[in-house]
Coordinates of C-alpha atoms in Angstrom, one line a residue:
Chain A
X1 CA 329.4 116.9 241.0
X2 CA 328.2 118.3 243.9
X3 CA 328.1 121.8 242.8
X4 CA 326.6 120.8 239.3
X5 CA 323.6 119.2 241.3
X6 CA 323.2 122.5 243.1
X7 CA 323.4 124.6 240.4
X8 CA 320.9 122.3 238.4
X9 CA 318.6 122.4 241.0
X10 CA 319.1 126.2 241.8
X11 CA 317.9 126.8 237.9
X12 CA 315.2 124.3 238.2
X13 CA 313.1 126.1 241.0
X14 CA 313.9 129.8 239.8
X15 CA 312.2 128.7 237.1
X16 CA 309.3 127.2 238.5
X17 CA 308.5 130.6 240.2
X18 CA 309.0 132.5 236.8
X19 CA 306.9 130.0 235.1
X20 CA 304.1 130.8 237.9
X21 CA 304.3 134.7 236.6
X22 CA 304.7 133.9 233.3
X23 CA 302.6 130.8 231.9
X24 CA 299.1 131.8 231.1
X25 CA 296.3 131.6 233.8
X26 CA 294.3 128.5 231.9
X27 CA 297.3 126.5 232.5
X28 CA 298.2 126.8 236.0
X29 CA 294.5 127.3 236.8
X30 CA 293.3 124.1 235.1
X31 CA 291.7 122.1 238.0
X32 CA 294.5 118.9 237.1
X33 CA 297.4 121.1 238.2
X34 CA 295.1 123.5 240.6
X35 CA 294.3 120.0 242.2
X36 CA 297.8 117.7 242.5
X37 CA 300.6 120.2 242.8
X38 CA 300.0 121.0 246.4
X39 CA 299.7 117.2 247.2
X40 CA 303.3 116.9 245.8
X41 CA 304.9 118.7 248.8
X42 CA 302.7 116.9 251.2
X43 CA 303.4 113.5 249.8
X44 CA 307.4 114.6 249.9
X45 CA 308.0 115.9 252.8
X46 CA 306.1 113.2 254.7
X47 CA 308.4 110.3 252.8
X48 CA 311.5 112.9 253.9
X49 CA 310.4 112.3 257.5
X50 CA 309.8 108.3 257.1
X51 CA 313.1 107.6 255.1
X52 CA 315.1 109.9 257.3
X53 CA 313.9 108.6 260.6
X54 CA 313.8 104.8 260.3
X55 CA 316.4 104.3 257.6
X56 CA 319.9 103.6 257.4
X57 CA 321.5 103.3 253.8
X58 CA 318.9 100.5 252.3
X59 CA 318.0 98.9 255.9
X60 CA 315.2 99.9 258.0
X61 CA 316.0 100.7 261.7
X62 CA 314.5 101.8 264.2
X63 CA 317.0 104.2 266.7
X64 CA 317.0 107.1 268.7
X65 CA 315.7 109.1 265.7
X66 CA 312.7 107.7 266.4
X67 CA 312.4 109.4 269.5
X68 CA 313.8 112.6 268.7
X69 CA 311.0 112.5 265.9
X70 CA 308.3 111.8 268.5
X71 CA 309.6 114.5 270.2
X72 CA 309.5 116.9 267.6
X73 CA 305.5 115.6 266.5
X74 CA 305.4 116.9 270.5
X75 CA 306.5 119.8 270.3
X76 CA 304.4 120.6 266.8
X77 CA 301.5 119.7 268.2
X78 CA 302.5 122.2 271.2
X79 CA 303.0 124.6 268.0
X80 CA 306.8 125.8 269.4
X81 CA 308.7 127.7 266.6
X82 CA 310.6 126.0 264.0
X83 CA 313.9 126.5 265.4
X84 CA 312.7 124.6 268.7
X85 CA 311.0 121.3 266.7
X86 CA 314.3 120.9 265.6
X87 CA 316.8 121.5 268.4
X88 CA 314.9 119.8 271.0
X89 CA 315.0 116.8 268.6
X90 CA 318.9 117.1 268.0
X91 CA 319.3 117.3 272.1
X92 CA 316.9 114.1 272.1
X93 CA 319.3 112.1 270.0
X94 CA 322.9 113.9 271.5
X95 CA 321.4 112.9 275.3
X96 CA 320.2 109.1 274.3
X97 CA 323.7 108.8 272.6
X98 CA 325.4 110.0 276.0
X99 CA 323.5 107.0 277.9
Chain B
X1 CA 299.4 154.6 251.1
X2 CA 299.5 156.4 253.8
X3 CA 303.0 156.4 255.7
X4 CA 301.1 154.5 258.4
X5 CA 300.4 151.7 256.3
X6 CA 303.6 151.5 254.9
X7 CA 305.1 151.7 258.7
X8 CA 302.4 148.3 259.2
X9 CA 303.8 146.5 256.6
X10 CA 307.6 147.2 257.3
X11 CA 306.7 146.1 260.7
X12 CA 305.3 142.8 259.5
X13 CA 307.7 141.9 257.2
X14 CA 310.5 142.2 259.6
X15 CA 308.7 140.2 261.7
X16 CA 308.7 137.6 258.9
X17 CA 312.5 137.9 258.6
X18 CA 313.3 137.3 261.7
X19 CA 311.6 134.0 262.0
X20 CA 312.9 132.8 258.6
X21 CA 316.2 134.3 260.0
X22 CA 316.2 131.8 262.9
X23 CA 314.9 128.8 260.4
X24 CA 318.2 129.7 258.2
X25 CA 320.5 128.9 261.5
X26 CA 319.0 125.6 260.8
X27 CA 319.4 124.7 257.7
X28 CA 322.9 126.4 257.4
X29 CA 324.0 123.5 260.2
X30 CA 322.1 120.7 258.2
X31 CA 323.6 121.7 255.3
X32 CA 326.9 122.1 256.7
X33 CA 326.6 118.3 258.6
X34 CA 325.5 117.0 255.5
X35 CA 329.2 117.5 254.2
X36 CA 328.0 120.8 251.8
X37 CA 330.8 123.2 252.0
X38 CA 330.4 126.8 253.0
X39 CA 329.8 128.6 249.5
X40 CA 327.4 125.6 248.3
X41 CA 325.4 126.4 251.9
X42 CA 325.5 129.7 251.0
X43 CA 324.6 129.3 247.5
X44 CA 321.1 127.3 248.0
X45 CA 320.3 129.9 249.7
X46 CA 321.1 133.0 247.4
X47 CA 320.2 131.0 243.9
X48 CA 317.8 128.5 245.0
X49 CA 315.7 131.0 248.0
X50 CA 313.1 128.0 249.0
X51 CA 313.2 126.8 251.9
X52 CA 312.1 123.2 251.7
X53 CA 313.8 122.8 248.5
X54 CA 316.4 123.6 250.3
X55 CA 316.4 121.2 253.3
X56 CA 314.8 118.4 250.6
X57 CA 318.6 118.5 248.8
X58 CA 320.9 118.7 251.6
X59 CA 318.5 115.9 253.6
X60 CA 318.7 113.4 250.4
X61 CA 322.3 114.3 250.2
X62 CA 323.2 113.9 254.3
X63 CA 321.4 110.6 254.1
X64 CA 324.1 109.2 251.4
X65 CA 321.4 110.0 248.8
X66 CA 323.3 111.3 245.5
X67 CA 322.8 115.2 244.6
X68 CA 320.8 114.3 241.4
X69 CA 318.4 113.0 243.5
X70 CA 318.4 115.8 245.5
X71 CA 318.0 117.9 242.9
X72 CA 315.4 116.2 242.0
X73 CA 313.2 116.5 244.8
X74 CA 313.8 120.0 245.3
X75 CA 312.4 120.7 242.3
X76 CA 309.6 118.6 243.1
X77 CA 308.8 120.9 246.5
X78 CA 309.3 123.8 244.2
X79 CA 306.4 123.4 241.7
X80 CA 303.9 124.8 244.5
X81 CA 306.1 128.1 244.2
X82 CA 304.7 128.1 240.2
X83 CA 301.1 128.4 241.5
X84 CA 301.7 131.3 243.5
X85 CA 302.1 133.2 240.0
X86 CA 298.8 133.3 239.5
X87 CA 297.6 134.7 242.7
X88 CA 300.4 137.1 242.5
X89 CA 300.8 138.4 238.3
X90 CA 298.2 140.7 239.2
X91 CA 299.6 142.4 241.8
X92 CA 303.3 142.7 240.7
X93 CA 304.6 144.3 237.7
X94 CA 304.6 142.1 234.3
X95 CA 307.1 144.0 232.4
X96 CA 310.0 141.5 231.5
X97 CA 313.2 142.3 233.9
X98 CA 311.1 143.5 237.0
X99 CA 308.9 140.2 236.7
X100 CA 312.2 138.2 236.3
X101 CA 313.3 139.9 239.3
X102 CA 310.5 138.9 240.8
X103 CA 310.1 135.6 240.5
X104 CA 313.0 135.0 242.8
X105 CA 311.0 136.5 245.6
X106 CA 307.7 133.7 245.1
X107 CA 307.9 132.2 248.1
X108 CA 305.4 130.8 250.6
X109 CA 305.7 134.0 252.7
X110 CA 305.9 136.7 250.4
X111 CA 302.5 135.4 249.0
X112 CA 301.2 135.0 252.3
X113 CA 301.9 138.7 253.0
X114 CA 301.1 140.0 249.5
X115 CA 297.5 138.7 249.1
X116 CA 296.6 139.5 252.5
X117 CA 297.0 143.1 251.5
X118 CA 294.6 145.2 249.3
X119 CA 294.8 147.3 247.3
X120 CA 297.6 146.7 244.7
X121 CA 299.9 149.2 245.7
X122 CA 299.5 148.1 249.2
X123 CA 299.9 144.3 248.2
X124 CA 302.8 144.9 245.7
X125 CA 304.6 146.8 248.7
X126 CA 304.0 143.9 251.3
X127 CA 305.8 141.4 248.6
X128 CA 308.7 143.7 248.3
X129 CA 309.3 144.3 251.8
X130 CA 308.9 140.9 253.0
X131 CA 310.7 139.6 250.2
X132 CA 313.9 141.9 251.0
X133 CA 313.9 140.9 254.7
X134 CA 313.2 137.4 254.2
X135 CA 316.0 137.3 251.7
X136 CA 318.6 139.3 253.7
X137 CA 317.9 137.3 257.1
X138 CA 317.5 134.0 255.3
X139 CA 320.8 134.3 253.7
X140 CA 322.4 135.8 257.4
X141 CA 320.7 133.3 259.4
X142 CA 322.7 130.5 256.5
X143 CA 326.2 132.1 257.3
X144 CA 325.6 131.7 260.8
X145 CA 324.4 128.6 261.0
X146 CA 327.0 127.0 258.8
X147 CA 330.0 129.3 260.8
X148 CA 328.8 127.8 263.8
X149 CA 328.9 124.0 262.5
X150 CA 331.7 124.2 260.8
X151 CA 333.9 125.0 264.4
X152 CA 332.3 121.6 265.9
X153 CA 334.5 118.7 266.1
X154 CA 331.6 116.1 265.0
X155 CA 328.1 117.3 264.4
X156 CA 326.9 113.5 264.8
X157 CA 327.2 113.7 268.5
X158 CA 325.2 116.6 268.7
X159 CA 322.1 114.6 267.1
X160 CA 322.5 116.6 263.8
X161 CA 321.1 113.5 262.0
X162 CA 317.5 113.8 263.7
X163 CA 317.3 117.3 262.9
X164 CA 316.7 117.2 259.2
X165 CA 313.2 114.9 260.1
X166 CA 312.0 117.1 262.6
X167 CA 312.5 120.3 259.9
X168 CA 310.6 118.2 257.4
X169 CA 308.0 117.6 260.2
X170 CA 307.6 121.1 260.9
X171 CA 307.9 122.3 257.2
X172 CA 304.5 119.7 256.8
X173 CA 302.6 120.4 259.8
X174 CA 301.1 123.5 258.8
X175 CA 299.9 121.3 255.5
X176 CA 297.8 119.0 257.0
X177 CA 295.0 120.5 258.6
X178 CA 292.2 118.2 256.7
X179 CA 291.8 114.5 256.4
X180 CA 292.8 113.6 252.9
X181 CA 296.3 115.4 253.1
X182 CA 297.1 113.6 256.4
X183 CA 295.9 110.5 254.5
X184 CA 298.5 111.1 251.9
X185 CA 301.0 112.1 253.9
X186 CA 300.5 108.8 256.2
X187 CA 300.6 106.8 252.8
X188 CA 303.4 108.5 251.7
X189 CA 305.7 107.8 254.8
X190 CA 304.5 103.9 254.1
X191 CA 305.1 103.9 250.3
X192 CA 308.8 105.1 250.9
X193 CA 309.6 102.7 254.0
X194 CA 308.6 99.7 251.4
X195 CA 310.8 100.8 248.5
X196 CA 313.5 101.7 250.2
X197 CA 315.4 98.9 250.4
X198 CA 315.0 98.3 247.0
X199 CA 316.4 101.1 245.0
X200 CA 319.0 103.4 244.7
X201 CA 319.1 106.2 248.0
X202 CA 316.4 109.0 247.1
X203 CA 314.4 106.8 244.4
X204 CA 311.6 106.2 247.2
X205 CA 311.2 109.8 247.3
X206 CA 310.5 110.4 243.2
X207 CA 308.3 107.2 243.2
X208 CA 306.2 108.7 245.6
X209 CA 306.0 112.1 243.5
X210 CA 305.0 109.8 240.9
X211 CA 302.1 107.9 242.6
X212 CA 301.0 111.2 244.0
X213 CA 300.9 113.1 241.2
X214 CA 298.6 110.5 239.5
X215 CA 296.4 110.2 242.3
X216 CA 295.7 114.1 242.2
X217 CA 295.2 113.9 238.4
X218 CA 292.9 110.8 239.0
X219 CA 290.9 112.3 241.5
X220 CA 290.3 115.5 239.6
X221 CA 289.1 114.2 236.7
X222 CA 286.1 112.5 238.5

């Protein structure tokens, strides 16, 4: 199952990319799509961060994700490289575990 | 193009690589904590080549959401990839197996890179290079990272489970440098958070596609 969700899926944005080179410019330049598509990764990714951090299976909690994300907003705002936002908020959450 | 140039763009590109490169370590260990096996790691990122796609399915998937789901979303995140095409089908080649070749290479950087160049020539090089090095140290970066997972005992202890929020984090930073995205995204975070409890793992995140989606088509038809 898993591997038929990550084939689907693999299929599904190669051919969103060809559909960019291939679909005629009135369609992807009509304002509609010109207009809402690059909400959609803005809306997504921001429910990734919510549902990720204060969720666990179908209850809300709050835990020492929360910290490692306010660590990470931290370290954005500092503008540290990718790699950095994310490990300093894996150590955030390993060292409150420890206490 | 002068071999100057050509030296420039090489140069940049390889820059490009390398940071994707150290990105990949990333998601090859979220991946890998999630429970995805070594050859589906290293599959996303061969077949699928987008990074927030990418973390979007092994995130839904590490947070007991099912793959379909997943899927889902990752497709979702990928539509922005489709709009690239039309800043880009003028610079590359339109003939059918080079543009399907292509295609695999529309990615966020590789556009970056390719419409900061002029002229043509100059721009269809800068989306070749940056395209092969992002693609070969994307894929190494993956086959470290998940290596280097795979040998720890339990990647829980290690706070693997607050890294995948953090990369989402980072992955939307860059997007919200006006007031109505930032809006959105706040309203986003909110609309999940009340669902959640109510439906299926991952649902939250395709109803929130859905209200978004209607909002942008709302508020460009005013």
């Amino acid at each position: 199952m898993m591997w038929a969700g990550v084939l689907v899926a693999c299929a599904a944005c190669y051919a969103l990319k060809l559909a960019g080179l291939s679909l005629p410019a009135s369609v992807l330049q009509d304002a509609r799509v010109q207009r809402t598509v690059p909400l959609v990764p803005v809306a997504l990714l921001a429910a990734l961060v919510a549902t990720q951090t204060f969720s666990t299976g179908h209850h809300l909690v709050v835990d020492v994700r929360t910290a490692a994300l306010i660590v990470a907003i931290g370290m954005v705002l500092l503008r540290a490289p990718f790699l950095v936002v994310v490990a300093s908020a894996a150590a955030t959450a390993a060292l409150l575990r420890l206490l | 193009m002068d071999s100057t140039t050509r030296r420039g763009i090489v140069r940049d590109a390889l820059g490009i690589g390398i940071a994707t490169g150290a990105y990949a370590l990333s998601f090859g260990a979220i991946s890998t904590a999630a429970g995805l096996s070594l050859l589906q790691t290293c599959a996303l990122s061969v077949l699928m080549f987008t990074g927030a796609s990418q973390f979007a399915l092994v995130g839904v998937v590490g947070a007991g959401g099912s793959v379909w789901a997943g899927a889902a979303t990752a497709a979702l995140l990928g539509s922005r990839n489709a709009l690239y095409g039309v800043r880009l089908s003028s610079v590359l080649d339109r003939a059918g197996w080079k543009r399907a070749a292509a295609a695999h290479f529309v990615i966020d950087e590789t556009t970056a890179m390719a419409i900061a160049r002029e002229p043509v020539p100059e721009s269809r090089f800068a989306f070749w290079a940056t395209g092969a090095a992002v693609f070969t140290l994307w894929n190494l970066g993956t086959l470290v990272g998940a290596l280097a997972t795979h040998a720890l005992p339990d990647p829980k202890v290690l706070g693997f489970d607050a890294a995948p929020p953090a990369a989402f984090l980072a992955l939307l930073a860059p997007r919200l440098r006006a007031r109505e995205p930032l809006a959105i995204a706040l309203g986003a975070g909110v609309v999940a958070l009340v669902c959640l409890p109510f439906v299926p793992a991952g649902v939250p995140l395709l109803i929130v596609a859905v209200l978004v989606a209607i909002f942008g088509i709302v508020r460009s038809g005013r």
